[in-house]
PDB file of C-alpha atoms in Angstrom:
ATOM      1  CA  ASP A  13     116.865  60.978  81.898  1.00  0.00           C
ATOM      2  CA  ALA A  14     117.268  64.701  82.601  1.00  0.00           C
ATOM      3  CA  ARG A  15     120.724  66.081  82.071  1.00  0.00           C
ATOM      4  CA  VAL A  16     122.607  69.305  81.538  1.00  0.00           C
ATOM      5  CA  THR A  17     123.634  69.647  77.921  1.00  0.00           C
ATOM      6  CA  GLN A  18     126.676  71.604  76.827  1.00  0.00           C
ATOM      7  CA  THR A  19     127.883  72.469  73.352  1.00  0.00           C
ATOM      8  CA  PRO A  20     130.386  72.269  71.867  1.00  0.00           C
ATOM      9  CA  ARG A  21     132.101  69.367  73.572  1.00  0.00           C
ATOM     10  CA  HIS A  22     135.407  70.311  72.029  1.00  0.00           C
ATOM     11  CA  LYS A  23     136.585  73.534  70.440  1.00  0.00           C
ATOM     12  CA  VAL A  24     139.938  74.428  68.979  1.00  0.00           C
ATOM     13  CA  THR A  25     140.372  78.015  67.916  1.00  0.00           C
ATOM     14  CA  GLU A  26     143.027  80.570  67.280  1.00  0.00           C
ATOM     15  CA  MET A  27     143.944  83.392  69.569  1.00  0.00           C
ATOM     16  CA  GLY A  28     141.755  86.428  69.026  1.00  0.00           C
ATOM     17  CA  GLN A  29     138.712  84.500  67.868  1.00  0.00           C
ATOM     18  CA  GLU A  30     135.352  84.683  69.572  1.00  0.00           C
ATOM     19  CA  VAL A  31     134.179  81.560  71.379  1.00  0.00           C
ATOM     20  CA  THR A  32     130.631  80.902  72.529  1.00  0.00           C
ATOM     21  CA  MET A  33     129.738  77.996  74.771  1.00  0.00           C
ATOM     22  CA  ARG A  34     126.144  77.021  75.360  1.00  0.00           C
ATOM     23  CA  CYS A  35     124.368  75.223  78.129  1.00  0.00           C
ATOM     24  CA  GLN A  36     120.873  73.843  78.436  1.00  0.00           C
ATOM     25  CA  PRO A  37     120.083  73.376  82.129  1.00  0.00           C
ATOM     26  CA  ILE A  38     117.742  70.737  83.440  1.00  0.00           C
ATOM     27  CA  LEU A  39     114.130  71.796  83.084  1.00  0.00           C
ATOM     28  CA  GLY A  40     112.838  73.214  86.357  1.00  0.00           C
ATOM     29  CA  HIS A  41     116.223  74.120  87.755  1.00  0.00           C
ATOM     30  CA  ASN A  42     116.442  77.735  88.820  1.00  0.00           C
ATOM     31  CA  THR A  43     120.194  78.156  89.263  1.00  0.00           C
ATOM     32  CA  VAL A  44     122.950  77.855  86.666  1.00  0.00           C
ATOM     33  CA  PHE A  45     126.678  77.972  87.331  1.00  0.00           C
ATOM     34  CA  TRP A  46     129.655  78.276  84.994  1.00  0.00           C
ATOM     35  CA  TYR A  47     132.938  76.766  86.162  1.00  0.00           C
ATOM     36  CA  ARG A  48     136.351  76.568  84.550  1.00  0.00           C
ATOM     37  CA  GLN A  49     138.647  73.658  85.295  1.00  0.00           C
ATOM     38  CA  THR A  50     142.403  73.708  84.753  1.00  0.00           C
ATOM     39  CA  MET A  51     145.183  71.609  86.204  1.00  0.00           C
ATOM     40  CA  MET A  52     146.676  74.605  87.959  1.00  0.00           C
ATOM     41  CA  GLN A  53     143.564  76.278  89.366  1.00  0.00           C
ATOM     42  CA  GLY A  54     141.146  73.405  89.759  1.00  0.00           C
ATOM     43  CA  LEU A  55     137.460  74.322  89.526  1.00  0.00           C
ATOM     44  CA  GLU A  56     136.948  78.070  89.442  1.00  0.00           C
ATOM     45  CA  LEU A  57     133.516  79.633  89.674  1.00  0.00           C
ATOM     46  CA  LEU A  58     133.099  82.116  86.847  1.00  0.00           C
ATOM     47  CA  ALA A  59     129.462  83.181  87.139  1.00  0.00           C
ATOM     48  CA  TYR A  60     126.058  82.043  88.215  1.00  0.00           C
ATOM     49  CA  PHE A  61     122.428  82.877  87.677  1.00  0.00           C
ATOM     50  CA  ARG A  62     119.290  82.496  89.750  1.00  0.00           C
ATOM     51  CA  ASN A  63     116.013  82.606  87.873  1.00  0.00           C
ATOM     52  CA  ARG A  64     118.007  83.913  84.891  1.00  0.00           C
ATOM     53  CA  ALA A  65     119.335  86.915  86.810  1.00  0.00           C
ATOM     54  CA  PRO A  66     123.107  87.146  87.195  1.00  0.00           C
ATOM     55  CA  LEU A  67     123.998  86.901  90.884  1.00  0.00           C
ATOM     56  CA  ASP A  68     127.753  86.907  90.763  1.00  0.00           C
ATOM     57  CA  ASP A  69     130.270  87.087  87.965  1.00  0.00           C
ATOM     58  CA  SER A  70     133.216  88.238  90.045  1.00  0.00           C
ATOM     59  CA  GLY A  71     135.230  85.190  89.031  1.00  0.00           C
ATOM     60  CA  MET A  72     135.153  86.164  85.390  1.00  0.00           C
ATOM     61  CA  PRO A  73     137.661  88.380  83.557  1.00  0.00           C
ATOM     62  CA  LYS A  74     135.239  91.138  82.610  1.00  0.00           C
ATOM     63  CA  ASP A  75     137.190  92.540  79.726  1.00  0.00           C
ATOM     64  CA  ARG A  76     136.830  89.425  77.607  1.00  0.00           C
ATOM     65  CA  PHE A  77     134.247  87.132  79.204  1.00  0.00           C
ATOM     66  CA  SER A  78     130.517  87.566  79.297  1.00  0.00           C
ATOM     67  CA  ALA A  79     127.756  85.286  80.544  1.00  0.00           C
ATOM     68  CA  GLU A  80     124.083  85.562  79.772  1.00  0.00           C
ATOM     69  CA  MET A  81     120.901  83.635  80.186  1.00  0.00           C
ATOM     70  CA  PRO A  82     118.565  84.788  77.425  1.00  0.00           C
ATOM     71  CA  ASP A  83     115.891  82.330  78.483  1.00  0.00           C
ATOM     72  CA  ALA A  84     115.330  79.555  81.005  1.00  0.00           C
ATOM     73  CA  THR A  85     116.572  76.892  78.611  1.00  0.00           C
ATOM     74  CA  LEU A  86     119.819  78.528  77.533  1.00  0.00           C
ATOM     75  CA  ALA A  87     122.885  79.908  79.245  1.00  0.00           C
ATOM     76  CA  THR A  88     125.844  81.197  77.261  1.00  0.00           C
ATOM     77  CA  LEU A  89     129.456  81.958  78.061  1.00  0.00           C
ATOM     78  CA  LYS A  90     131.311  84.052  75.536  1.00  0.00           C
ATOM     79  CA  ILE A  91     134.999  84.836  75.269  1.00  0.00           C
ATOM     80  CA  GLN A  92     136.047  87.658  72.963  1.00  0.00           C
ATOM     81  CA  PRO A  93     138.885  87.785  72.129  1.00  0.00           C
ATOM     82  CA  SER A  94     140.130  84.406  73.239  1.00  0.00           C
ATOM     83  CA  GLU A  95     143.681  83.874  74.498  1.00  0.00           C
ATOM     84  CA  PRO A  96     145.794  80.739  74.976  1.00  0.00           C
ATOM     85  CA  ARG A  97     145.434  81.042  78.771  1.00  0.00           C
ATOM     86  CA  ASP A  98     141.693  80.513  78.340  1.00  0.00           C
ATOM     87  CA  SER A  99     142.357  76.897  77.367  1.00  0.00           C
ATOM     88  CA  ALA A 100     140.458  74.799  79.888  1.00  0.00           C
ATOM     89  CA  VAL A 101     137.376  72.697  80.372  1.00  0.00           C
ATOM     90  CA  TYR A 102     134.296  74.810  80.978  1.00  0.00           C
ATOM     91  CA  PHE A 103     131.494  73.223  82.947  1.00  0.00           C
ATOM     92  CA  CYS A 104     127.928  74.310  83.236  1.00  0.00           C
ATOM     93  CA  ALA A 105     125.962  73.057  86.226  1.00  0.00           C
ATOM     94  CA  SER A 106     122.365  73.541  87.229  1.00  0.00           C
ATOM     95  CA  GLY A 107     120.348  72.933  90.345  1.00  0.00           C
ATOM     96  CA  PHE A 108     117.187  73.849  92.195  1.00  0.00           C
ATOM     97  CA  LEU A 109     118.335  76.018  95.064  1.00  0.00           C
ATOM     98  CA  THR A 110     116.409  78.219  97.452  1.00  0.00           C
ATOM     99  CA  ASP A 111     117.265  79.957 100.691  1.00  0.00           C
ATOM    100  CA  SER A 112     115.843  77.034 102.619  1.00  0.00           C
ATOM    101  CA  TYR A 113     116.749  74.131 100.365  1.00  0.00           C
ATOM    102  CA  THR A 114     120.149  72.961  99.270  1.00  0.00           C
ATOM    103  CA  GLY A 115     120.061  70.807  96.203  1.00  0.00           C
ATOM    104  CA  GLU A 116     122.948  69.146  94.479  1.00  0.00           C
ATOM    105  CA  LEU A 117     124.436  70.514  91.318  1.00  0.00           C
ATOM    106  CA  PHE A 118     124.096  68.550  88.128  1.00  0.00           C
ATOM    107  CA  PHE A 119     127.003  69.043  85.770  1.00  0.00           C
ATOM    108  CA  GLY A 120     127.178  68.962  82.026  1.00  0.00           C
ATOM    109  CA  GLU A 121     129.918  67.001  80.323  1.00  0.00           C
ATOM    110  CA  GLY A 122     131.991  70.114  79.817  1.00  0.00           C
ATOM    111  CA  SER A 123     133.334  72.033  76.839  1.00  0.00           C
ATOM    112  CA  ARG A 124     137.037  71.502  76.272  1.00  0.00           C
ATOM    113  CA  LEU A 125     138.488  74.678  74.804  1.00  0.00           C
ATOM    114  CA  THR A 126     141.921  74.917  73.235  1.00  0.00           C
ATOM    115  CA  VAL A 127     143.143  78.318  72.111  1.00  0.00           C
ATOM    116  CA  LEU A 128     146.228  78.185  69.898  1.00  0.00           C
TER     117      LEU A 128
ATOM    118  CA  ALA B  55     141.324  81.915 103.037  1.00  0.00           C
ATOM    119  CA  GLN B  56     140.461  78.731 101.224  1.00  0.00           C
ATOM    120  CA  LYS B  57     136.849  77.746 101.636  1.00  0.00           C
ATOM    121  CA  ILE B  58     137.509  74.071 100.958  1.00  0.00           C
ATOM    122  CA  THR B  59     140.816  72.333 101.622  1.00  0.00           C
ATOM    123  CA  GLN B  60     141.710  68.898 100.394  1.00  0.00           C
ATOM    124  CA  THR B  61     145.208  68.122 101.583  1.00  0.00           C
ATOM    125  CA  GLN B  62     145.726  64.843  99.732  1.00  0.00           C
ATOM    126  CA  PRO B  63     146.575  65.458  96.066  1.00  0.00           C
ATOM    127  CA  GLY B  64     146.810  61.716  95.462  1.00  0.00           C
ATOM    128  CA  MET B  65     146.086  58.493  97.277  1.00  0.00           C
ATOM    129  CA  PHE B  66     146.449  54.789  96.690  1.00  0.00           C
ATOM    130  CA  VAL B  67     144.241  52.091  98.138  1.00  0.00           C
ATOM    131  CA  GLN B  68     144.145  48.346  97.684  1.00  0.00           C
ATOM    132  CA  GLU B  69     141.046  46.924  96.095  1.00  0.00           C
ATOM    133  CA  LYS B  70     138.409  45.872  98.656  1.00  0.00           C
ATOM    134  CA  GLU B  71     139.894  48.060 101.370  1.00  0.00           C
ATOM    135  CA  ALA B  72     138.310  51.205 102.793  1.00  0.00           C
ATOM    136  CA  VAL B  73     139.743  54.652 102.160  1.00  0.00           C
ATOM    137  CA  THR B  74     139.140  58.076 103.677  1.00  0.00           C
ATOM    138  CA  LEU B  75     139.481  61.252 101.656  1.00  0.00           C
ATOM    139  CA  ASP B  76     139.964  64.351 103.755  1.00  0.00           C
ATOM    140  CA  CYS B  77     138.098  67.627 103.454  1.00  0.00           C
ATOM    141  CA  THR B  78     138.020  70.648 105.711  1.00  0.00           C
ATOM    142  CA  TYR B  79     135.973  73.746 105.146  1.00  0.00           C
ATOM    143  CA  ASP B  80     135.810  77.308 106.324  1.00  0.00           C
ATOM    144  CA  THR B  81     132.598  79.236 106.779  1.00  0.00           C
ATOM    145  CA  SER B  82     130.886  81.526 109.227  1.00  0.00           C
ATOM    146  CA  ASP B  83     127.494  80.821 107.707  1.00  0.00           C
ATOM    147  CA  PRO B  84     125.459  78.695 110.165  1.00  0.00           C
ATOM    148  CA  SER B  85     123.602  77.034 107.315  1.00  0.00           C
ATOM    149  CA  TYR B  86     125.522  75.242 104.616  1.00  0.00           C
ATOM    150  CA  GLY B  87     125.690  72.038 102.645  1.00  0.00           C
ATOM    151  CA  LEU B  88     128.624  69.771 101.948  1.00  0.00           C
ATOM    152  CA  PHE B  89     128.969  67.646  98.837  1.00  0.00           C
ATOM    153  CA  TRP B  90     131.302  65.136  97.291  1.00  0.00           C
ATOM    154  CA  TYR B  91     131.678  64.675  93.566  1.00  0.00           C
ATOM    155  CA  LYS B  92     133.580  62.083  91.576  1.00  0.00           C
ATOM    156  CA  GLN B  93     135.301  62.904  88.309  1.00  0.00           C
ATOM    157  CA  PRO B  94     136.501  59.830  86.388  1.00  0.00           C
ATOM    158  CA  SER B  95     138.996  60.120  83.554  1.00  0.00           C
ATOM    159  CA  SER B  96     136.135  60.656  81.128  1.00  0.00           C
ATOM    160  CA  GLY B  97     135.651  64.070  82.710  1.00  0.00           C
ATOM    161  CA  GLU B  98     132.056  64.160  83.869  1.00  0.00           C
ATOM    162  CA  MET B  99     131.227  65.260  87.402  1.00  0.00           C
ATOM    163  CA  ILE B 100     129.164  62.744  89.323  1.00  0.00           C
ATOM    164  CA  PHE B 101     127.374  63.654  92.543  1.00  0.00           C
ATOM    165  CA  LEU B 102     128.059  61.161  95.339  1.00  0.00           C
ATOM    166  CA  ILE B 103     126.764  62.355  98.667  1.00  0.00           C
ATOM    167  CA  TYR B 104     125.380  65.351 100.550  1.00  0.00           C
ATOM    168  CA  GLN B 105     125.439  66.480 104.195  1.00  0.00           C
ATOM    169  CA  GLY B 106     123.497  69.429 105.549  1.00  0.00           C
ATOM    170  CA  SER B 107     124.977  71.485 108.350  1.00  0.00           C
ATOM    171  CA  TYR B 108     121.988  70.765 110.579  1.00  0.00           C
ATOM    172  CA  ASP B 109     121.866  67.056 109.882  1.00  0.00           C
ATOM    173  CA  GLN B 110     122.431  65.104 113.058  1.00  0.00           C
ATOM    174  CA  GLN B 111     123.517  61.893 111.428  1.00  0.00           C
ATOM    175  CA  ASN B 112     126.313  61.250 108.972  1.00  0.00           C
ATOM    176  CA  ALA B 113     125.110  60.816 105.427  1.00  0.00           C
ATOM    177  CA  THR B 114     125.482  57.453 103.727  1.00  0.00           C
ATOM    178  CA  GLU B 115     124.915  56.373 100.135  1.00  0.00           C
ATOM    179  CA  GLY B 116     125.769  52.779  99.420  1.00  0.00           C
ATOM    180  CA  ARG B 117     129.530  52.380  99.835  1.00  0.00           C
ATOM    181  CA  TYR B 118     129.972  56.097 100.454  1.00  0.00           C
ATOM    182  CA  SER B 119     129.657  57.733 103.827  1.00  0.00           C
ATOM    183  CA  LEU B 120     130.453  61.217 104.949  1.00  0.00           C
ATOM    184  CA  ASN B 121     132.217  61.579 108.294  1.00  0.00           C
ATOM    185  CA  PHE B 122     130.885  64.971 109.376  1.00  0.00           C
ATOM    186  CA  GLN B 123     132.612  66.591 112.322  1.00  0.00           C
ATOM    187  CA  LYS B 124     131.065  70.013 112.626  1.00  0.00           C
ATOM    188  CA  ALA B 125     133.234  71.362 115.428  1.00  0.00           C
ATOM    189  CA  ARG B 126     136.354  70.470 113.471  1.00  0.00           C
ATOM    190  CA  LYS B 127     134.816  71.668 110.216  1.00  0.00           C
ATOM    191  CA  SER B 128     135.663  68.479 108.459  1.00  0.00           C
ATOM    192  CA  ALA B 129     133.636  66.402 106.021  1.00  0.00           C
ATOM    193  CA  ASN B 130     135.690  63.375 105.086  1.00  0.00           C
ATOM    194  CA  LEU B 131     134.477  60.905 102.497  1.00  0.00           C
ATOM    195  CA  VAL B 132     134.788  57.242 103.362  1.00  0.00           C
ATOM    196  CA  ILE B 133     134.623  54.689 100.567  1.00  0.00           C
ATOM    197  CA  SER B 134     134.224  51.161 101.808  1.00  0.00           C
ATOM    198  CA  ALA B 135     135.271  48.066  99.858  1.00  0.00           C
ATOM    199  CA  SER B 136     137.107  50.001  97.139  1.00  0.00           C
ATOM    200  CA  GLN B 137     136.641  48.897  93.560  1.00  0.00           C
ATOM    201  CA  LEU B 138     138.813  49.492  90.518  1.00  0.00           C
ATOM    202  CA  GLY B 139     136.085  51.731  89.139  1.00  0.00           C
ATOM    203  CA  ASP B 140     136.523  54.057  92.092  1.00  0.00           C
ATOM    204  CA  SER B 141     139.786  55.319  90.597  1.00  0.00           C
ATOM    205  CA  ALA B 142     139.031  58.966  89.859  1.00  0.00           C
ATOM    206  CA  MET B 143     139.379  62.518  91.109  1.00  0.00           C
ATOM    207  CA  TYR B 144     137.210  63.342  94.081  1.00  0.00           C
ATOM    208  CA  PHE B 145     136.083  66.857  94.877  1.00  0.00           C
ATOM    209  CA  CYS B 146     134.676  68.160  98.108  1.00  0.00           C
ATOM    210  CA  ALA B 147     132.322  71.118  97.777  1.00  0.00           C
ATOM    211  CA  MET B 148     130.394  73.440 100.024  1.00  0.00           C
ATOM    212  CA  ARG B 149     127.410  75.636  99.487  1.00  0.00           C
ATOM    213  CA  GLU B 150     126.889  78.547 101.840  1.00  0.00           C
ATOM    214  CA  ASP B 151     123.175  79.138 102.054  1.00  0.00           C
ATOM    215  CA  ASN B 152     123.566  82.869 102.618  1.00  0.00           C
ATOM    216  CA  PHE B 153     125.548  83.381  99.462  1.00  0.00           C
ATOM    217  CA  ASN B 154     124.251  80.583  97.255  1.00  0.00           C
ATOM    218  CA  LYS B 155     127.730  79.836  95.984  1.00  0.00           C
ATOM    219  CA  PHE B 156     129.297  76.453  95.558  1.00  0.00           C
ATOM    220  CA  TYR B 157     132.998  76.236  96.419  1.00  0.00           C
ATOM    221  CA  PHE B 158     135.120  73.302  95.335  1.00  0.00           C
ATOM    222  CA  GLY B 159     138.343  71.938  96.733  1.00  0.00           C
ATOM    223  CA  SER B 160     141.379  71.152  94.619  1.00  0.00           C
ATOM    224  CA  GLY B 161     140.547  67.462  94.511  1.00  0.00           C
ATOM    225  CA  THR B 162     142.127  64.167  95.498  1.00  0.00           C
ATOM    226  CA  LYS B 163     143.167  61.664  92.869  1.00  0.00           C
ATOM    227  CA  LEU B 164     142.385  58.170  94.094  1.00  0.00           C
ATOM    228  CA  ASN B 165     144.027  55.139  92.549  1.00  0.00           C
ATOM    229  CA  VAL B 166     142.660  51.729  93.449  1.00  0.00           C
ATOM    230  CA  LYS B 167     145.225  48.968  93.014  1.00  0.00           C
ATOM    231  CA  PRO B 168     144.196  45.409  92.110  1.00  0.00           C
TER     232      PRO B 168
END
């Protein structure tokens, strides 16, 4: 059963520490999204990739967040340095999307980050 | 402007009754897709149903149907014969085909009462 895999599921860290979240998209999917979910802001789009190329990361605080896709099986979201306001659930989602085909997004189970 | 608006933060429905969750969207892109996702308390996001902007008929998937009114830019989710397991957050989402972005609404928390 194909699924999006995210690690870690839970992370508690102290302010100022570096945090790296990883995502393995479903094999064959060409688009990967990173979302952040908080009670106040709901689901915010942070960044997304098509065929490993970053298409849009305008939703991401550039000074501390970075997103990469070093290969087709791995997407990473890094926060350095982390701050308490970064506490949230971070979702990775993948899908097969083209200009003429709209596919659904498949979500990972999320990484719950707590920054103390 | 909000791309997706869900005006019902929370709703209650009696078990076995039908319920409609509202969603309106804003786009100038002629080609787009509309989605509904369910997020139970466990946190995962579960895809429910999809409607393409050019689809003539309303989408249906089991007990879920999407009431698509293009001129009004609304895409309401109808759940028939509610079950206790339907208690969850429900998110409406839109993909604009020109921009390849998915936008999500703020969600509606549905509680099904026995």
